[in-house]
XYZ file of C-alpha atoms in Angstrom:
445
model
C 2.333 1.182 -24.718
C 0.903 1.915 -21.260
C 3.470 3.065 -18.699
C 1.423 3.416 -15.511
C -0.094 0.462 -13.698
C -2.267 0.429 -10.594
C 0.499 1.973 -8.479
C 2.886 4.000 -10.602
C 5.367 2.583 -13.098
C 6.837 -0.785 -12.139
C 8.954 -3.516 -13.733
C 12.244 -5.384 -13.722
C 15.007 -2.834 -13.161
C 17.311 -2.498 -16.153
C 14.789 -4.119 -18.489
C 11.211 -2.832 -18.414
C 12.261 -0.077 -16.022
C 15.500 1.138 -17.598
C 17.556 4.257 -16.945
C 16.550 5.869 -20.296
C 12.873 5.236 -19.527
C 13.226 6.728 -16.046
C 14.984 9.822 -17.372
C 12.389 10.465 -20.068
C 9.562 9.795 -17.609
C 11.112 12.360 -15.257
C 11.235 14.895 -18.106
C 7.584 14.265 -18.909
C 6.552 14.518 -15.259
C 8.640 17.669 -14.800
C 7.012 19.309 -17.825
C 3.589 18.388 -16.460
C 4.211 19.614 -12.899
C 5.777 22.875 -14.138
C 2.348 23.940 -15.396
C 1.172 24.467 -11.824
C 4.577 25.089 -10.266
C 4.835 27.202 -7.150
C 8.271 26.341 -5.786
C 10.096 24.594 -8.662
C 11.160 21.821 -6.236
C 10.584 18.069 -6.462
C 11.575 15.638 -3.725
C 12.899 12.149 -4.530
C 13.096 9.234 -2.085
C 13.807 5.537 -2.515
C 13.883 2.199 -0.747
C 16.995 0.042 -0.314
C 17.238 -1.742 -3.694
C 20.580 -1.539 -5.492
C 18.792 -0.401 -8.660
C 17.574 2.654 -6.760
C 20.912 4.355 -7.446
C 20.490 3.939 -11.211
C 16.882 5.090 -11.269
C 17.468 7.992 -8.860
C 20.289 9.398 -10.988
C 18.191 9.002 -14.140
C 15.273 10.830 -12.523
C 17.508 13.661 -11.313
C 18.977 14.009 -14.820
C 15.524 14.181 -16.394
C 14.109 16.644 -13.878
C 17.079 19.014 -13.942
C 17.100 18.858 -17.760
C 13.638 20.439 -17.829
C 14.566 23.014 -15.186
C 13.509 21.455 -11.889
C 15.489 21.650 -8.670
C 15.618 18.258 -6.969
C 15.867 17.339 -3.290
C 17.233 13.815 -2.751
C 16.460 12.312 0.653
C 17.792 8.761 0.235
C 16.110 5.662 1.717
C 12.778 6.659 3.258
C 9.328 5.015 3.510
C 6.768 5.808 0.825
C 4.458 7.580 3.330
C 7.431 9.707 4.398
C 7.876 10.966 0.840
C 4.153 11.763 0.656
C 4.344 13.684 3.947
C 7.571 15.529 3.116
C 6.336 16.574 -0.332
C 3.679 18.726 1.321
C 5.683 19.594 4.435
C 8.629 20.922 2.391
C 6.354 22.775 -0.055
C 7.423 20.833 -3.136
C 5.526 20.789 -6.432
C 5.628 16.976 -6.422
C 7.227 13.954 -4.801
C 8.689 10.804 -6.322
C 9.247 7.472 -4.572
C 11.486 4.826 -6.128
C 10.193 1.460 -4.932
C 8.518 -1.746 -6.028
C 6.972 -2.090 -2.566
C 6.714 -5.782 -1.608
C 8.269 -7.101 -4.860
C 11.705 -8.831 -4.953
C 14.886 -6.732 -5.151
C 15.257 -7.097 -8.935
C 12.016 -5.171 -9.562
C 11.652 -1.467 -8.992
C 9.054 1.226 -9.485
C 8.385 4.958 -9.656
C 5.442 6.486 -7.753
C 4.400 10.125 -7.997
C 2.714 12.400 -5.462
C 1.193 15.817 -6.106
C 1.959 18.961 -4.093
C -0.485 17.869 -1.373
C 1.219 14.481 -0.962
C -1.642 12.647 -2.667
C -1.173 9.909 -5.261
C -1.893 11.090 -8.785
C -5.276 10.684 -10.424
C -5.479 8.597 -13.593
C -6.022 11.801 -15.582
C -2.665 13.102 -14.301
C -0.936 9.862 -15.269
C -2.492 9.948 -18.729
C -1.267 13.526 -19.214
C 2.289 12.547 -18.211
C 2.169 9.559 -20.572
C 1.037 11.790 -23.436
C 4.036 14.071 -22.870
C 6.370 11.052 -22.595
C 5.459 9.948 -26.117
C 5.560 13.495 -27.580
C 9.101 13.907 -28.991
C 8.605 17.555 -29.856
C 7.393 18.492 -26.384
C 10.282 16.640 -24.725
C 12.764 18.362 -27.063
C 11.422 21.898 -26.777
C 11.167 21.835 -22.972
C 14.798 20.985 -22.280
C 16.575 23.906 -20.638
C 19.948 25.529 -21.293
C 22.322 27.876 -19.491
C 20.995 29.209 -16.175
C 17.584 27.530 -16.548
C 18.995 24.021 -16.011
C 17.970 22.726 -12.588
C 20.146 21.773 -9.626
C 20.019 18.920 -7.133
C 21.075 18.494 -3.535
C 20.973 15.648 -1.049
C 19.480 16.287 2.392
C 20.066 13.639 5.032
C 18.330 15.164 8.044
C 14.689 15.098 6.872
C 14.255 11.765 8.648
C 13.830 13.829 11.821
C 10.790 15.646 10.436
C 9.045 12.371 9.648
C 9.907 10.852 13.037
C 8.416 13.870 14.819
C 5.328 13.629 12.610
C 4.852 9.949 13.498
C 5.364 10.546 17.214
C 2.782 13.330 17.101
C 0.241 10.823 15.729
C 0.529 8.808 18.953
C -1.780 9.925 21.806
C -0.007 12.417 24.059
C -1.367 10.821 27.234
C 0.121 7.412 26.445
C 3.599 5.938 26.541
C 4.955 2.671 25.187
C 7.028 2.217 28.329
C 6.636 -1.367 29.514
C 5.668 -2.690 26.074
C 7.925 -5.233 24.401
C 7.708 -5.016 20.610
C 9.441 -6.901 17.786
C 9.748 -5.052 14.459
C 10.631 -6.629 11.101
C 11.705 -3.855 8.717
C 12.062 -6.223 5.717
C 15.593 -4.876 5.054
C 13.708 -1.971 3.529
C 13.115 1.754 3.688
C 12.047 1.899 7.352
C 15.106 0.162 8.791
C 16.138 3.347 10.622
C 12.815 5.141 11.135
C 10.671 2.382 12.667
C 12.994 1.315 15.521
C 13.736 4.958 16.359
C 10.066 5.932 16.654
C 9.116 3.049 18.939
C 12.245 3.395 21.078
C 11.742 7.139 21.577
C 8.143 6.508 22.660
C 9.441 4.197 25.379
C 9.043 0.670 24.036
C 11.534 -2.134 24.511
C 12.273 -2.842 20.852
C 13.759 -5.906 19.179
C 14.519 -5.339 15.497
C 15.009 -8.013 12.842
C 15.889 -7.764 9.149
C 17.298 -4.244 9.424
C 20.551 -4.761 7.499
C 19.786 -3.950 3.849
C 22.457 -4.804 1.281
C 20.605 -3.862 -1.891
C 19.490 -7.404 -2.640
C 17.742 -8.697 0.495
C 14.706 -6.378 0.608
C 11.550 -8.461 1.291
C 13.607 -11.688 0.997
C 11.974 -14.238 3.308
C 11.072 -11.428 5.688
C 8.726 -8.526 6.322
C 5.023 -8.322 5.620
C 5.216 -10.939 2.850
C 6.909 -13.515 5.107
C 5.887 -12.843 8.732
C 6.652 -16.403 9.903
C 10.096 -15.358 11.120
C 8.612 -12.472 13.077
C 6.110 -14.844 14.696
C 8.972 -16.986 16.044
C 10.794 -13.936 17.394
C 7.677 -12.647 19.174
C 7.387 -15.951 21.041
C 11.136 -16.093 21.676
C 11.251 -12.633 23.264
C 7.843 -13.004 24.959
C 6.818 -9.776 23.247
C 3.435 -8.085 23.502
C 3.128 -7.716 19.730
C 5.098 -7.937 16.497
C 4.959 -5.601 13.501
C 6.145 -6.582 10.009
C 6.570 -3.890 7.355
C 7.129 -4.340 3.641
C 9.984 -2.874 1.594
C 8.627 0.675 1.432
C 6.755 0.524 4.768
C 3.282 1.326 3.451
C 1.997 -2.112 4.483
C 1.706 -3.721 7.920
C 1.205 -7.291 9.149
C 0.631 -7.873 12.867
C 1.598 -10.872 15.009
C -0.050 -11.263 18.428
C 1.680 -12.292 21.662
C 1.020 -15.981 20.950
C 2.900 -15.799 17.649
C -0.311 -15.900 15.600
C -0.575 -13.754 12.452
C -3.651 -11.521 12.785
C -6.066 -11.385 9.831
C -6.091 -7.955 8.175
C -9.886 -7.652 8.226
C -9.936 -8.239 11.975
C -7.415 -5.429 12.431
C -9.558 -3.090 10.311
C -12.631 -3.954 12.388
C -10.811 -3.452 15.694
C -9.347 -0.107 14.633
C -12.638 1.187 13.217
C -14.483 0.472 16.474
C -11.593 1.984 18.482
C -11.823 5.195 16.442
C -15.604 5.347 16.798
C -15.458 4.890 20.577
C -13.064 7.838 20.704
C -15.303 9.963 18.422
C -12.548 9.915 15.816
C -14.237 7.992 12.968
C -15.578 10.504 10.443
C -19.279 10.004 9.690
C -19.139 6.544 11.364
C -18.005 5.073 8.043
C -14.886 3.372 6.701
C -13.630 2.093 3.340
C -12.382 -1.384 2.411
C -12.028 -3.215 -0.888
C -14.232 -5.869 -2.445
C -11.702 -8.436 -1.150
C -12.606 -7.807 2.496
C -14.554 -10.562 4.207
C -18.317 -10.104 4.546
C -17.905 -10.819 8.255
C -16.143 -7.451 8.584
C -19.124 -5.643 7.100
C -21.586 -7.565 9.278
C -19.522 -6.885 12.423
C -19.239 -3.168 11.665
C -23.019 -2.933 11.303
C -23.399 -4.182 14.884
C -21.092 -1.335 15.932
C -23.056 1.314 14.038
C -20.378 1.647 11.348
C -21.060 1.607 7.615
C -18.576 -0.076 5.286
C -18.060 1.389 1.811
C -16.350 -0.896 -0.702
C -14.067 -0.063 -3.615
C -11.781 -1.770 -6.147
C -8.566 -3.536 -5.138
C -5.650 -1.186 -4.437
C -4.920 1.381 -1.724
C -5.198 4.057 -4.410
C -8.907 3.268 -4.760
C -9.331 3.188 -0.984
C -7.902 6.705 -0.829
C -10.114 7.911 -3.685
C -13.239 6.568 -1.960
C -12.205 8.115 1.352
C -11.698 11.526 -0.255
C -14.918 11.299 -2.223
C -16.908 10.700 0.961
C -14.933 12.861 3.382
C -13.763 9.898 5.473
C -10.610 9.441 7.539
C -10.160 5.675 7.800
C -9.891 2.781 5.373
C -7.687 -0.040 4.240
C -7.084 -3.366 2.605
C -6.971 -6.709 4.364
C -3.519 -7.171 2.817
C -2.100 -4.601 5.252
C -2.475 -1.170 3.639
C -4.170 0.860 6.375
C -4.919 4.549 5.881
C -5.411 6.932 8.795
C -6.392 10.057 6.898
C -5.726 12.292 9.906
C -2.041 11.331 9.912
C -1.113 10.095 6.446
C -1.874 10.616 2.762
C -1.325 6.942 1.932
C -0.957 3.596 3.689
C 1.579 4.019 6.496
C 2.751 0.870 8.260
C 4.455 2.678 11.147
C 1.551 5.064 11.815
C -0.823 2.073 11.744
C 1.379 0.135 14.169
C 1.343 3.084 16.566
C -2.466 3.215 16.513
C -2.631 -0.522 17.195
C -0.282 -0.067 20.152
C -2.525 2.752 21.425
C -5.587 0.516 21.061
C -3.866 -2.219 23.086
C -2.859 0.224 25.827
C -6.308 1.803 26.084
C -8.046 -1.579 26.236
C -5.605 -3.139 28.686
C -6.060 -6.393 26.785
C -3.531 -8.556 24.919
C -3.241 -8.316 21.135
C -4.814 -11.755 20.640
C -7.995 -10.530 22.316
C -8.325 -6.913 21.248
C -7.401 -7.556 17.591
C -9.870 -10.406 17.116
C -13.327 -8.868 17.625
C -15.120 -11.287 15.251
C -14.604 -14.491 13.253
C -14.209 -14.483 9.477
C -16.510 -16.386 7.162
C -14.953 -19.255 5.179
C -13.514 -18.289 1.789
C -12.255 -20.205 -1.211
C -10.024 -18.762 -3.919
C -9.278 -20.537 -7.202
C -6.965 -19.131 -9.878
C -8.096 -20.731 -13.122
C -5.764 -20.603 -16.119
C -7.687 -19.488 -19.202
C -6.886 -19.420 -22.918
C -8.924 -16.289 -23.589
C -10.349 -13.361 -21.644
C -13.923 -12.944 -22.832
C -15.657 -10.090 -20.964
C -17.540 -11.820 -18.170
C -20.865 -10.193 -18.949
C -20.631 -11.558 -22.507
C -20.393 -15.186 -21.384
C -23.693 -16.962 -21.878
C -25.226 -17.982 -18.554
C -22.947 -15.747 -16.450
C -25.739 -13.644 -14.922
C -27.695 -16.795 -14.053
C -24.543 -18.214 -12.419
C -24.191 -15.123 -10.210
C -27.842 -15.297 -9.217
C -27.426 -18.964 -8.287
C -24.372 -18.157 -6.141
C -26.030 -15.315 -4.232
C -29.232 -17.344 -3.798
C -27.155 -19.809 -1.766
C -26.064 -17.037 0.577
C -22.585 -16.752 -0.896
C -20.667 -13.632 -1.973
C -18.823 -13.959 -5.291
C -15.873 -11.935 -6.558
C -14.831 -13.008 -10.048
C -12.278 -11.094 -12.089
C -9.434 -11.566 -14.549
C -5.839 -11.095 -13.452
C -4.376 -7.872 -14.775
C -1.002 -9.471 -15.530
C -1.643 -13.178 -16.194
C -4.016 -15.338 -18.239
C -5.945 -16.304 -15.149
C -9.461 -15.923 -13.832
C -9.578 -15.278 -10.103
C -12.659 -16.817 -8.466
C -13.362 -15.931 -4.838
C -16.409 -17.310 -3.041
C -17.320 -16.575 0.552
C -20.105 -17.708 2.858
C -21.035 -19.025 6.279
C -21.547 -22.667 5.202
C -18.272 -24.404 4.227
C -20.052 -27.382 2.591
C -22.170 -25.133 0.364
C -18.961 -23.251 -0.462
C -17.239 -26.459 -1.615
C -20.006 -27.678 -3.917
C -20.681 -24.235 -5.385
C -17.001 -23.586 -6.134
C -16.831 -26.826 -8.116
C -19.914 -25.781 -10.105
C -18.393 -22.357 -10.824
C -15.029 -23.800 -11.880
C -16.751 -26.299 -14.203
C -18.783 -23.468 -15.745
C -15.719 -21.365 -16.564
C -13.682 -24.352 -17.775
C -16.301 -24.886 -20.465
C -16.453 -21.205 -21.353
C -12.806 -20.111 -21.199
C -10.322 -22.994 -21.129
């Protein structure tokens, strides 16, 4: 059984992600982190799901059982936990969240002492301990070695100051009208406070979490409501966060949802013009539109691509010593200010870009046009490795010969083949997609 997925441990709370599993996972993680312990402290944050209470208590039980002292900070964004782990000199940080998933799911994400997401080797080591009954048994503490826990409610101030310090000192948001959708999630207090204290006129929606309404028809996954509010209030821009505030979707002053790749392109050029883009390079995933890469070339910026997931964006950034990257889905990483995707920090940089340019969001956040794309999710009866399918290499050559970019991969959770084709000619795209679908229907269905 594999516990960790692409972003921590995630599943339906009370079923796949049960209290006993969380407690044992906390023991395993505690045993692992103790090997390099410096402070014997671990910080635990969560989003606003009802199941967070159950999982938080289970984690605290597991960590204190193996001797760790735990700091509980309550509902806070994922990037806040990453920041506070390092800022408060903890051995590790834990965030309880299933990000953009519905309320009935939950998840557990780990950060190391530097606030970075764990490497796969770390996760594998924790899993090995989890399944080792003897190690779990022998590492449980007794008497004075049992850990303690305490809840601290004022750390929100540290994170707010950190975010405000990421905003240029010579700028103010005074005069800007901004609508923020906090998705009834972890940033329902932090986000409005930051923008208000920097001078903006702020209108907040979906900031009344009840444990069950996180991400429900709101936030980054459903920005349509935000778009209406931006038009209603005649706002300059709208920002939609997801449940744990590591993702951002932007709505311009016309109520139009801005494509993520366009935002990445606009921010990369903004950083370069201000001599703030390390090595004139940035990272995006294989899902980003080719038009982004072509546009960046005209700006003297090189695009490095990686696998899907902000974790892989971060790995590629670290490997190459870069400070900017992201996914078109809304995870944007400013390495100078955050150790992971941070929706609020990203929104502040977009506001700074708008102020410096003196142009409306619709203009400054749309520096190029995207190439047409088609995505087909094909249900398959078997998952034969693609390179073992007869004629597959010839198919790829045929696609690229037509000037198209293919991205073909199996779903990690469903019996589906995801086929993405992209190119400048929509007609060629149509006919080629049909050919590709027919090919895989014969091979896999």
